[in-house]
Tab-separated table of C-alpha atoms in Angstrom:
chain	number	residue	atom	x	y	z
A	15	UNK	CA	15.999	-7.583	18.966
A	16	UNK	CA	16.569	-3.842	18.403
A	17	UNK	CA	16.559	-2.055	15.030
A	18	UNK	CA	20.334	-2.221	14.649
A	19	UNK	CA	20.374	-5.958	15.307
A	20	UNK	CA	17.578	-6.568	12.794
A	21	UNK	CA	19.390	-4.550	10.131
A	22	UNK	CA	22.595	-6.495	10.725
A	23	UNK	CA	20.706	-9.779	10.441
A	24	UNK	CA	19.040	-8.585	7.218
A	25	UNK	CA	22.450	-7.615	5.855
A	26	UNK	CA	23.857	-11.038	6.711
A	27	UNK	CA	21.004	-12.844	4.975
A	28	UNK	CA	21.153	-10.660	1.869
A	29	UNK	CA	24.892	-10.976	1.367
A	30	UNK	CA	24.754	-14.702	2.066
A	31	UNK	CA	22.149	-15.029	-0.688
A	32	UNK	CA	24.307	-12.954	-3.041
A	33	UNK	CA	27.267	-15.255	-2.386
A	34	UNK	CA	25.186	-18.342	-3.158
A	35	UNK	CA	23.394	-16.858	-6.183
A	36	UNK	CA	25.733	-14.380	-7.901
A	37	UNK	CA	24.377	-12.301	-10.763
A	38	UNK	CA	26.993	-13.748	-13.102
A	39	UNK	CA	25.951	-17.292	-12.229
A	40	UNK	CA	22.397	-17.192	-13.545
A	41	UNK	CA	22.967	-20.173	-15.817
A	42	UNK	CA	23.905	-22.257	-12.771
A	43	UNK	CA	20.901	-21.170	-10.700
A	44	UNK	CA	18.057	-21.061	-13.186
A	45	UNK	CA	15.179	-21.142	-10.701
A	46	UNK	CA	16.534	-18.181	-8.728
A	47	UNK	CA	16.804	-16.081	-11.884
A	48	UNK	CA	13.396	-16.682	-13.348
A	49	UNK	CA	11.599	-13.407	-13.919
A	50	UNK	CA	9.226	-13.731	-10.948
A	51	UNK	CA	11.795	-14.163	-8.121
A	52	UNK	CA	14.102	-11.661	-9.823
A	53	UNK	CA	11.358	-9.021	-9.875
A	54	UNK	CA	10.386	-9.789	-6.290
A	55	UNK	CA	13.986	-9.377	-5.081
A	56	UNK	CA	14.519	-6.166	-7.030
A	57	UNK	CA	11.323	-4.554	-5.760
A	58	UNK	CA	12.031	-5.422	-2.134
A	59	UNK	CA	15.807	-5.074	-1.888
A	60	UNK	CA	15.817	-1.703	-3.641
A	61	UNK	CA	13.420	-0.431	-0.960
A	62	UNK	CA	15.805	-1.699	1.728
A	63	UNK	CA	18.803	0.249	0.450
A	64	UNK	CA	17.933	3.312	2.495
A	65	UNK	CA	17.493	1.633	5.914
A	66	UNK	CA	20.456	-0.691	5.246
A	67	UNK	CA	22.736	2.300	4.683
A	68	UNK	CA	23.075	2.472	8.486
A	69	UNK	CA	24.976	-0.852	8.519
A	70	UNK	CA	26.664	-0.894	5.084
A	71	UNK	CA	30.070	0.557	4.296
A	72	UNK	CA	30.808	2.181	0.953
A	73	UNK	CA	32.070	-1.005	-0.675
A	74	UNK	CA	29.077	-3.045	0.523
A	75	UNK	CA	26.666	-0.377	-0.724
A	76	UNK	CA	28.284	-0.471	-4.167
A	77	UNK	CA	28.205	-4.281	-4.221
A	78	UNK	CA	24.494	-4.387	-3.426
A	79	UNK	CA	23.742	-1.635	-5.968
A	80	UNK	CA	25.605	-3.571	-8.676
A	81	UNK	CA	23.650	-6.696	-7.771
A	82	UNK	CA	20.359	-4.840	-8.127
A	83	UNK	CA	21.495	-3.228	-11.372
A	84	UNK	CA	21.968	-6.720	-12.800
A	85	UNK	CA	18.391	-7.507	-11.752
A	86	UNK	CA	16.971	-4.405	-13.443
A	87	UNK	CA	18.925	-4.910	-16.661
A	88	UNK	CA	17.897	-8.561	-16.838
A	89	UNK	CA	14.209	-7.742	-16.387
A	90	UNK	CA	14.371	-4.986	-19.007
A	91	UNK	CA	15.885	-7.498	-21.425
A	92	UNK	CA	12.701	-9.565	-20.991
A	93	UNK	CA	10.316	-6.719	-21.886
A	94	UNK	CA	10.196	-7.553	-25.642
A	95	UNK	CA	10.024	-11.318	-25.061
A	96	UNK	CA	6.742	-12.582	-26.610
A	97	UNK	CA	6.348	-15.076	-23.745
A	98	UNK	CA	5.424	-12.126	-21.505
A	99	UNK	CA	2.904	-10.518	-23.865
A	100	UNK	CA	-0.166	-9.564	-21.846
A	101	UNK	CA	1.207	-11.517	-18.896
A	102	UNK	CA	0.840	-10.534	-15.243
A	103	UNK	CA	4.487	-11.546	-14.766
A	104	UNK	CA	5.491	-8.965	-17.364
A	105	UNK	CA	3.520	-6.376	-15.420
A	106	UNK	CA	5.244	-7.305	-12.160
A	107	UNK	CA	8.630	-7.188	-13.902
A	108	UNK	CA	7.985	-3.665	-15.168
A	109	UNK	CA	6.649	-2.557	-11.776
A	110	UNK	CA	9.784	-3.869	-10.060
A	111	UNK	CA	12.026	-1.917	-12.433
A	112	UNK	CA	9.918	1.214	-11.959
A	113	UNK	CA	10.040	0.869	-8.162
A	114	UNK	CA	13.804	0.373	-8.266
A	115	UNK	CA	14.254	3.476	-10.425
A	116	UNK	CA	12.583	5.514	-7.690
A	117	UNK	CA	14.305	3.870	-4.730
A	118	UNK	CA	17.691	4.132	-6.487
A	119	UNK	CA	17.132	7.577	-8.003
A	120	UNK	CA	20.823	8.500	-7.709
A	121	UNK	CA	21.917	5.478	-9.739
A	122	UNK	CA	23.293	6.548	-13.159
A	123	UNK	CA	20.840	4.254	-14.968
A	124	UNK	CA	17.772	5.091	-12.879
A	125	UNK	CA	16.214	7.437	-15.452
A	126	UNK	CA	16.656	4.868	-18.215
A	127	UNK	CA	15.015	2.217	-16.034
A	128	UNK	CA	12.138	4.545	-15.260
A	129	UNK	CA	11.500	5.356	-18.926
A	130	UNK	CA	11.703	1.712	-19.996
A	131	UNK	CA	9.366	0.592	-17.217
A	132	UNK	CA	6.818	3.342	-17.932
A	133	UNK	CA	6.776	2.478	-21.610
A	134	UNK	CA	6.311	-1.222	-20.878
A	135	UNK	CA	3.531	-0.573	-18.341
A	136	UNK	CA	1.678	1.529	-20.896
A	137	UNK	CA	1.952	-1.308	-23.434
A	138	UNK	CA	0.738	-3.852	-20.901
A	139	UNK	CA	-2.379	-1.807	-20.151
A	140	UNK	CA	-3.407	-2.661	-23.704
A	141	UNK	CA	-2.036	-6.197	-23.848
A	142	UNK	CA	-3.515	-7.544	-20.606
A	143	UNK	CA	-7.119	-6.602	-21.338
A	144	UNK	CA	-9.617	-7.306	-24.109
A	145	UNK	CA	-13.006	-5.667	-24.647
A	146	UNK	CA	-11.270	-2.559	-23.225
A	147	UNK	CA	-11.027	-3.815	-19.643
A	148	UNK	CA	-11.543	-7.590	-19.268
A	149	UNK	CA	-8.459	-9.593	-18.302
A	150	UNK	CA	-7.291	-12.041	-20.960
A	151	UNK	CA	-6.231	-14.535	-18.246
A	152	UNK	CA	-9.504	-16.549	-18.553
A	153	UNK	CA	-9.897	-16.425	-14.768
A	154	UNK	CA	-12.123	-14.203	-12.647
A	155	UNK	CA	-9.652	-14.401	-9.777
A	156	UNK	CA	-6.895	-13.174	-12.056
A	157	UNK	CA	-9.167	-10.480	-13.480
A	158	UNK	CA	-9.271	-8.989	-9.992
A	159	UNK	CA	-5.508	-9.390	-9.742
A	160	UNK	CA	-4.911	-7.713	-13.116
A	161	UNK	CA	-7.181	-4.834	-12.094
A	162	UNK	CA	-5.242	-4.467	-8.842
A	163	UNK	CA	-1.937	-4.349	-10.722
A	164	UNK	CA	-3.359	-1.661	-12.984
A	165	UNK	CA	-4.412	0.450	-9.995
A	166	UNK	CA	-1.057	-0.005	-8.260
A	167	UNK	CA	0.815	1.124	-11.361
A	168	UNK	CA	-1.373	4.186	-11.760
A	169	UNK	CA	-1.093	5.160	-8.081
A	170	UNK	CA	2.678	4.688	-8.081
A	171	UNK	CA	2.986	6.846	-11.193
A	172	UNK	CA	0.939	9.692	-9.752
A	173	UNK	CA	2.619	9.559	-6.331
A	174	UNK	CA	6.001	9.928	-7.991
A	175	UNK	CA	5.082	12.825	-10.236
A	176	UNK	CA	4.629	10.940	-13.494
A	177	UNK	CA	1.721	11.453	-15.853
A	178	UNK	CA	-1.332	9.218	-15.795
A	179	UNK	CA	-0.797	6.031	-17.778
A	180	UNK	CA	-2.742	6.387	-21.051
A	181	UNK	CA	-6.128	4.619	-21.215
A	182	UNK	CA	-6.153	3.924	-17.454
A	183	UNK	CA	-9.525	5.490	-16.709
A	184	UNK	CA	-11.413	3.808	-19.561
A	185	UNK	CA	-9.914	0.396	-18.803
A	186	UNK	CA	-10.462	0.736	-15.059
A	187	UNK	CA	-14.142	1.621	-15.493
A	188	UNK	CA	-14.708	-1.385	-17.749
A	189	UNK	CA	-12.696	-3.728	-15.523
A	190	UNK	CA	-14.695	-2.716	-12.464
A	191	UNK	CA	-18.044	-2.880	-14.246
A	192	UNK	CA	-17.237	-6.374	-15.548
A	193	UNK	CA	-16.254	-7.421	-12.017
A	194	UNK	CA	-19.521	-6.030	-10.653
A	195	UNK	CA	-21.613	-7.776	-13.309
A	196	UNK	CA	-19.796	-11.069	-12.710
A	197	UNK	CA	-20.237	-10.874	-8.935
A	198	UNK	CA	-22.944	-12.981	-7.340
A	199	UNK	CA	-25.577	-11.539	-4.991
A	200	UNK	CA	-23.959	-13.339	-2.037
A	201	UNK	CA	-20.696	-11.393	-2.475
A	202	UNK	CA	-18.716	-14.157	-4.168
A	203	UNK	CA	-17.686	-14.729	-7.773
A	204	UNK	CA	-18.074	-17.727	-10.091
A	205	UNK	CA	-14.878	-19.782	-9.818
A	206	UNK	CA	-13.876	-19.385	-13.463
A	207	UNK	CA	-10.335	-20.551	-14.243
A	208	UNK	CA	-7.720	-20.339	-11.501
A	209	UNK	CA	-10.131	-18.939	-8.928
A	210	UNK	CA	-10.983	-20.194	-5.453
A	211	UNK	CA	-14.453	-21.663	-5.052
A	212	UNK	CA	-16.702	-19.082	-3.314
A	213	UNK	CA	-13.956	-16.445	-3.545
A	214	UNK	CA	-15.227	-13.137	-2.179
A	215	UNK	CA	-15.309	-9.975	-4.276
A	216	UNK	CA	-14.794	-7.416	-1.509
A	217	UNK	CA	-11.078	-7.079	-2.285
A	218	UNK	CA	-12.119	-4.781	-5.140
A	219	UNK	CA	-14.455	-2.556	-3.102
A	220	UNK	CA	-11.767	0.059	-2.428
A	221	UNK	CA	-11.293	0.680	-6.159
A	222	UNK	CA	-14.866	1.841	-6.788
A	223	UNK	CA	-14.182	5.539	-6.375
A	224	UNK	CA	-16.676	7.990	-7.897
A	225	UNK	CA	-14.584	8.685	-11.003
A	226	UNK	CA	-14.369	4.985	-11.901
A	227	UNK	CA	-17.801	3.692	-10.876
A	228	UNK	CA	-20.249	3.463	-13.764
A	229	UNK	CA	-24.017	3.710	-13.186
A	230	UNK	CA	-24.256	-0.078	-13.666
A	231	UNK	CA	-21.503	-0.718	-11.130
A	232	UNK	CA	-23.204	1.633	-8.695
A	233	UNK	CA	-26.547	-0.163	-9.085
A	234	UNK	CA	-24.999	-3.544	-8.306
A	235	UNK	CA	-22.901	-2.272	-5.397
A	236	UNK	CA	-25.892	-0.477	-3.836
A	237	UNK	CA	-28.285	-3.430	-4.287
A	238	UNK	CA	-30.366	-1.383	-6.703
A	239	UNK	CA	-30.683	1.742	-4.576
A	240	UNK	CA	-28.566	3.910	-6.905
A	241	UNK	CA	-27.327	3.930	-10.486
A	242	UNK	CA	-28.767	2.189	-13.535
A	243	UNK	CA	-30.139	-1.329	-13.692
A	244	UNK	CA	-27.893	-3.571	-15.819
A	245	UNK	CA	-29.338	-5.183	-18.936
A	246	UNK	CA	-30.665	-8.726	-18.688
A	247	UNK	CA	-27.762	-9.876	-20.849
A	248	UNK	CA	-24.271	-8.465	-21.325
A	249	UNK	CA	-21.827	-10.140	-23.700
A	250	UNK	CA	-18.096	-9.491	-23.935
A	251	UNK	CA	-17.477	-11.013	-27.344
A	252	UNK	CA	-13.710	-10.666	-27.544
A	253	UNK	CA	-13.160	-11.872	-23.984
A	254	UNK	CA	-15.668	-14.684	-24.483
A	255	UNK	CA	-18.144	-14.194	-21.639
A	256	UNK	CA	-21.878	-13.597	-21.333
A	257	UNK	CA	-23.569	-12.590	-18.095
A	258	UNK	CA	-27.319	-12.969	-17.543
A	259	UNK	CA	-28.690	-10.905	-14.650
A	260	UNK	CA	-32.355	-10.621	-13.743
A	261	UNK	CA	-33.196	-9.858	-10.129
A	262	UNK	CA	-31.977	-12.973	-8.304
A	263	UNK	CA	-30.993	-14.973	-11.417
A	264	UNK	CA	-27.336	-14.921	-12.423
A	265	UNK	CA	-25.697	-16.997	-15.177
A	266	UNK	CA	-22.059	-16.739	-16.194
A	267	UNK	CA	-21.416	-18.364	-19.606
A	268	UNK	CA	-17.782	-18.989	-20.567
A	269	UNK	CA	-16.726	-19.310	-24.203
A	270	UNK	CA	-13.351	-17.621	-23.772
A	271	UNK	CA	-10.475	-18.483	-26.076
A	272	UNK	CA	-8.001	-15.627	-25.697
A	273	UNK	CA	-4.530	-16.355	-27.115
A	274	UNK	CA	-1.346	-16.637	-25.109
A	275	UNK	CA	-0.594	-17.746	-21.560
A	276	UNK	CA	-3.661	-17.837	-19.366
A	277	UNK	CA	-4.918	-19.093	-16.045
A	278	UNK	CA	-7.914	-20.659	-17.750
A	279	UNK	CA	-9.136	-24.234	-17.551
A	280	UNK	CA	-10.500	-26.708	-20.094
A	281	UNK	CA	-13.951	-25.210	-19.744
A	282	UNK	CA	-15.229	-24.505	-23.267
A	283	UNK	CA	-18.941	-23.567	-23.027
A	284	UNK	CA	-19.176	-24.103	-19.277
A	285	UNK	CA	-21.564	-22.008	-17.199
A	286	UNK	CA	-22.619	-21.304	-13.625
A	287	UNK	CA	-26.125	-20.632	-12.315
A	288	UNK	CA	-27.240	-18.763	-9.186
A	289	UNK	CA	-30.919	-18.388	-8.282
A	290	UNK	CA	-33.158	-17.819	-5.270
A	291	UNK	CA	-30.286	-16.619	-3.115
A	292	UNK	CA	-28.091	-19.695	-3.610
A	293	UNK	CA	-25.729	-21.233	-6.162
A	294	UNK	CA	-27.359	-24.026	-8.175
A	295	UNK	CA	-24.741	-24.994	-10.795
A	296	UNK	CA	-21.151	-24.138	-9.843
A	297	UNK	CA	-17.610	-24.260	-11.142
A	298	UNK	CA	-15.468	-26.285	-8.695
A	299	UNK	CA	-12.676	-23.711	-8.971
A	300	UNK	CA	-8.959	-24.287	-8.736
A	301	UNK	CA	-6.672	-21.660	-7.166
A	302	UNK	CA	-3.307	-21.794	-8.916
A	303	UNK	CA	-0.972	-24.317	-7.277
A	304	UNK	CA	2.480	-25.067	-8.647
A	305	UNK	CA	2.987	-28.807	-9.033
A	306	UNK	CA	-0.465	-29.794	-7.768
A	307	UNK	CA	-1.397	-33.227	-9.109
A	308	UNK	CA	-5.054	-32.739	-8.206
A	309	UNK	CA	-5.234	-29.453	-10.062
A	310	UNK	CA	-3.610	-30.889	-13.166
A	311	UNK	CA	-5.565	-34.153	-13.134
A	312	UNK	CA	-8.970	-32.800	-12.126
A	313	UNK	CA	-9.668	-29.158	-11.337
A	314	UNK	CA	-8.135	-27.858	-14.579
A	315	UNK	CA	-9.808	-30.484	-16.734
A	316	UNK	CA	-13.090	-30.673	-18.605
A	317	UNK	CA	-14.315	-33.217	-16.024
A	318	UNK	CA	-14.457	-30.431	-13.409
A	319	UNK	CA	-16.693	-28.143	-15.468
A	320	UNK	CA	-20.286	-27.953	-16.656
A	321	UNK	CA	-19.578	-29.142	-20.160
A	322	UNK	CA	-20.028	-32.168	-22.376
A	323	UNK	CA	-17.088	-34.561	-22.142
A	324	UNK	CA	-16.498	-36.622	-25.275
A	325	UNK	CA	-15.343	-40.235	-24.924
A	326	UNK	CA	-14.091	-39.510	-21.421
A	327	UNK	CA	-11.269	-37.343	-22.787
A	328	UNK	CA	-9.990	-34.074	-21.367
A	329	UNK	CA	-9.957	-31.713	-24.327
A	330	UNK	CA	-9.943	-27.985	-24.953
A	331	UNK	CA	-10.997	-26.502	-28.248
A	332	UNK	CA	-11.195	-22.927	-29.417
A	333	UNK	CA	-14.594	-21.601	-28.453
A	334	UNK	CA	-16.261	-18.817	-30.400
A	335	UNK	CA	-19.272	-16.563	-30.040
A	336	UNK	CA	-22.124	-17.118	-32.516
A	337	UNK	CA	-25.015	-14.856	-31.514
A	338	UNK	CA	-27.021	-13.391	-28.666
A	339	UNK	CA	-30.189	-11.451	-28.119
A	340	UNK	CA	-32.955	-10.278	-25.823
A	341	UNK	CA	-36.536	-10.198	-27.035
A	342	UNK	CA	-39.981	-10.569	-25.551
A	343	UNK	CA	-39.550	-12.850	-22.507
A	344	UNK	CA	-36.261	-14.392	-23.629
A	345	UNK	CA	-32.538	-13.755	-23.436
A	346	UNK	CA	-30.103	-16.103	-25.164
A	347	UNK	CA	-26.507	-16.705	-26.188
A	348	UNK	CA	-25.124	-19.184	-28.721
A	349	UNK	CA	-21.461	-20.248	-28.749
A	350	UNK	CA	-19.543	-23.069	-30.370
A	351	UNK	CA	-16.373	-25.102	-30.002
A	352	UNK	CA	-14.745	-28.038	-31.794
A	353	UNK	CA	-13.418	-30.882	-29.644
A	354	UNK	CA	-11.696	-33.917	-31.165
A	355	UNK	CA	-13.603	-33.604	-34.410
A	356	UNK	CA	-16.959	-32.975	-32.719
A	357	UNK	CA	-18.648	-29.620	-33.242
A	358	UNK	CA	-20.457	-28.611	-30.065
A	359	UNK	CA	-22.879	-25.695	-30.195
A	360	UNK	CA	-24.425	-24.637	-26.891
A	361	UNK	CA	-27.360	-22.270	-26.545
A	362	UNK	CA	-28.351	-20.910	-23.139
A	363	UNK	CA	-31.777	-19.286	-22.858
A	364	UNK	CA	-33.548	-17.666	-19.937
A	365	UNK	CA	-37.348	-17.559	-19.952
A	366	UNK	CA	-39.026	-14.841	-17.889
A	367	UNK	CA	-35.761	-14.374	-15.986
A	368	UNK	CA	-36.357	-17.657	-14.187
A	369	UNK	CA	-36.398	-20.882	-16.202
A	370	UNK	CA	-33.121	-21.817	-17.887
A	371	UNK	CA	-32.972	-23.853	-21.098
A	372	UNK	CA	-29.733	-25.327	-22.446
A	373	UNK	CA	-29.501	-26.822	-25.910
A	374	UNK	CA	-26.388	-28.835	-26.785
A	375	UNK	CA	-26.039	-29.705	-30.471
A	376	UNK	CA	-23.255	-32.185	-31.179
A	377	UNK	CA	-22.183	-33.008	-34.732
A	378	UNK	CA	-19.750	-35.723	-35.770
A	379	UNK	CA	-19.193	-38.301	-38.495
A	380	UNK	CA	-18.455	-41.090	-36.019
A	381	UNK	CA	-20.074	-42.441	-32.864
A	382	UNK	CA	-19.093	-41.068	-29.460
A	383	UNK	CA	-20.029	-41.233	-25.824
A	384	UNK	CA	-21.251	-37.829	-24.647
A	385	UNK	CA	-21.334	-37.030	-20.927
A	386	UNK	CA	-23.336	-34.000	-19.843
A	387	UNK	CA	-22.000	-32.776	-16.484
A	388	UNK	CA	-23.559	-30.464	-13.894
A	389	UNK	CA	-21.603	-29.596	-10.733
A	390	UNK	CA	-23.584	-28.694	-7.623
A	391	UNK	CA	-22.436	-26.750	-4.537
A	392	UNK	CA	-21.168	-28.698	-1.487
A	393	UNK	CA	-24.253	-27.670	0.487
A	394	UNK	CA	-26.688	-29.054	-2.101
A	395	UNK	CA	-28.668	-32.272	-1.910
A	396	UNK	CA	-29.739	-34.022	-5.098
A	397	UNK	CA	-32.169	-36.858	-5.726
A	398	UNK	CA	-31.111	-38.426	-9.050
A	399	UNK	CA	-34.067	-39.351	-11.236
A	400	UNK	CA	-35.345	-38.214	-14.664
A	401	UNK	CA	-36.613	-35.070	-12.926
A	402	UNK	CA	-33.720	-34.503	-10.528
A	403	UNK	CA	-34.467	-32.302	-7.541
A	404	UNK	CA	-31.643	-30.096	-6.287
A	405	UNK	CA	-32.028	-28.434	-2.896
A	406	UNK	CA	-29.620	-25.867	-1.479
A	407	UNK	CA	-31.095	-24.255	1.606
A	408	UNK	CA	-34.322	-22.536	0.598
A	409	UNK	CA	-33.406	-22.699	-3.093
A	410	UNK	CA	-35.065	-25.652	-4.788
A	411	UNK	CA	-34.639	-26.530	-8.454
A	412	UNK	CA	-35.568	-29.344	-10.806
A	413	UNK	CA	-33.205	-30.500	-13.564
A	414	UNK	CA	-34.907	-31.990	-16.628
A	415	UNK	CA	-33.163	-33.363	-19.735
A	416	UNK	CA	-34.425	-34.718	-23.028
A	417	UNK	CA	-32.391	-37.860	-22.302
A	418	UNK	CA	-35.134	-38.915	-19.858
A	419	UNK	CA	-32.733	-40.704	-17.540
A	420	UNK	CA	-31.646	-40.534	-13.931
A	421	UNK	CA	-28.129	-39.111	-13.795
A	422	UNK	CA	-25.172	-40.756	-12.142
A	423	UNK	CA	-24.432	-38.952	-8.866
A	424	UNK	CA	-20.777	-38.660	-7.830
A	425	UNK	CA	-19.622	-37.279	-4.484
A	426	UNK	CA	-16.031	-37.194	-3.249
A	427	UNK	CA	-14.754	-39.886	-5.589
A	428	UNK	CA	-10.987	-40.353	-5.289
A	429	UNK	CA	-10.027	-42.569	-8.224
A	430	UNK	CA	-10.357	-40.815	-10.532
A	431	UNK	CA	-11.092	-37.547	-8.733
A	432	UNK	CA	-14.698	-36.510	-9.261
A	433	UNK	CA	-17.230	-34.609	-7.167
A	434	UNK	CA	-15.158	-31.926	-5.435
A	435	UNK	CA	-14.745	-28.151	-5.161
A	436	UNK	CA	-11.590	-26.360	-4.032
A	437	UNK	CA	-11.783	-23.175	-1.990
A	438	UNK	CA	-8.073	-22.876	-1.239
A	439	UNK	CA	-4.766	-24.175	-2.514
A	440	UNK	CA	-4.194	-27.922	-2.046
A	441	UNK	CA	-7.569	-28.389	-0.340
A	442	UNK	CA	-10.862	-29.848	-1.531
A	443	UNK	CA	-14.441	-30.344	-0.323
A	444	UNK	CA	-16.943	-32.977	-1.435
A	445	UNK	CA	-19.668	-31.664	-3.736
A	446	UNK	CA	-22.295	-33.609	-5.719
A	447	UNK	CA	-21.905	-33.949	-9.477
A	448	UNK	CA	-24.599	-35.074	-11.922
A	449	UNK	CA	-23.553	-36.969	-15.062
A	450	UNK	CA	-25.875	-37.870	-17.944
A	451	UNK	CA	-24.728	-40.149	-20.776
A	452	UNK	CA	-25.704	-40.338	-24.444
A	453	UNK	CA	-24.328	-42.216	-27.439
A	454	UNK	CA	-24.309	-41.514	-31.154
A	455	UNK	CA	-22.616	-39.507	-33.874
A	456	UNK	CA	-24.749	-36.369	-33.952
A	457	UNK	CA	-26.949	-35.620	-30.976
A	458	UNK	CA	-29.096	-32.794	-29.615
A	459	UNK	CA	-29.629	-32.681	-25.858
A	460	UNK	CA	-32.006	-30.281	-24.139
A	461	UNK	CA	-31.831	-29.449	-20.447
A	462	UNK	CA	-34.137	-27.303	-18.348
A	463	UNK	CA	-33.210	-26.054	-14.886
A	464	UNK	CA	-36.346	-24.603	-13.343
A	465	UNK	CA	-37.404	-23.512	-9.871
A	466	UNK	CA	-39.370	-26.190	-8.076
A	467	UNK	CA	-43.039	-25.461	-8.528
A	468	UNK	CA	-44.898	-28.215	-10.299
A	469	UNK	CA	-44.310	-27.110	-13.899
A	470	UNK	CA	-44.515	-29.883	-16.462
A	471	UNK	CA	-41.565	-29.904	-18.863
A	472	UNK	CA	-41.560	-31.788	-22.164
A	473	UNK	CA	-39.320	-31.997	-25.228
A	474	UNK	CA	-40.457	-32.503	-28.832
A	475	UNK	CA	-37.947	-32.120	-31.686
A	476	UNK	CA	-37.067	-28.392	-31.728
A	477	UNK	CA	-39.611	-27.441	-29.092
A	478	UNK	CA	-39.394	-27.247	-25.326
A	479	UNK	CA	-42.549	-26.805	-23.274
A	480	UNK	CA	-42.309	-25.411	-19.745
A	481	UNK	CA	-45.735	-25.227	-18.167
A	482	UNK	CA	-47.875	-23.338	-20.682
A	483	UNK	CA	-44.903	-21.798	-22.471
A	484	UNK	CA	-43.755	-23.452	-25.704
A	485	UNK	CA	-40.293	-22.468	-26.850
A	486	UNK	CA	-39.580	-22.887	-30.577
A	487	UNK	CA	-35.892	-23.510	-31.336
A	488	UNK	CA	-36.177	-24.403	-35.022
A	489	UNK	CA	-34.750	-21.034	-36.132
A	490	UNK	CA	-31.458	-19.340	-35.180
A	491	UNK	CA	-33.353	-17.098	-32.754
A	492	UNK	CA	-35.597	-18.791	-30.162
A	493	UNK	CA	-39.248	-17.778	-30.110
A	494	UNK	CA	-42.175	-18.255	-27.755
A	495	UNK	CA	-45.080	-19.863	-29.604
A	496	UNK	CA	-47.676	-19.694	-26.850
A	497	UNK	CA	-47.546	-18.726	-23.225
A	498	UNK	CA	-49.245	-17.247	-20.282
């Protein structure tokens, strides 16, 4: 098929669509006039006006221009809608209008579209990010997407002679540094929120230009050959994330509770753990899938995260940061949430950048069943016993809990779904899951996840002993009482 034939076929398809879905018939074709498809059509069809001019007469050109004008005006009418506050759809809507204003520069309303889109994009740079540059979507996958949208808007502005969007550089530096800190040593990211399991981070590599790469980002990207070593603990309080990094240890702690529409899951106080070159505790992930029963019934729920499930219910509270610190041989973070009348406070502590201690304090006036859940990677093998061994390649860990029980081990269960990860839409892979059970009104559960090596671990009231190290947790800040 030659160019002329392809243009004629494109014209036929476009005008057939316009006949079936007229701009004045939006109320009859709701799905076709949602903001997302409307923005997609405007961005693409406006770019096709120039090549299509070879096969359009004057009347057809005017008809198509009027159709696209209706798209632009409709999207602009959505700009103040609170449903699109800080929303990636709002960003795409504004980008579509901006692109159309350039492609249709001779249109009498093009300058108005351009001004409205620029103003909205500038607003969205502030709305879409908290802690200066962390996406409010509660998803690492969507953080990368939000950062990409920000870069595309800035590049499009500069290429078309507009001024830099205010605050771009500061937000871009923070967004990229957060992405670098969150990245795992194997080049993947924790599957927080609507993120594919084992999703790679390299899609962001092209954005780390000199002007936007902080010394911390440079250190991580160069495997420590350049830049400045990141701190052992970095907390983004407004976004609701803490990241522990110490050589090969990486913990991502999620206590996010940003308002508005998000791509987050029911994962209050969940965490992931990477050590000795391999993932140890993982988030099963859940790439966004419209209408997916499995996503709704499992991957989005508390059951698919490293949390405490109360009475078997899928609940999401409003998590909040309490405190953090780094002192002596310890780094720690404390966060809290309230779920169905139960106050759950979780403290995560690293000892010597190696041993990990988790304290879960649960407070209630009535009795509950508490299920402590740890998800393991698909490649891991676990031997469930009071001291559960977890092996993933050369990485070997032992999971201890103060419950002194062998956990239930689930793998690939189908009814209900339990023991899976999802690396792509509508697909899943078996992965072992450990479940510990406790009963009572108020309960404190300690867990230690340590490298295999013969250390004796014991629990006594507010003390945890790991080998010769005794950790005192009776005060708000953990302390080492004795140690090697």
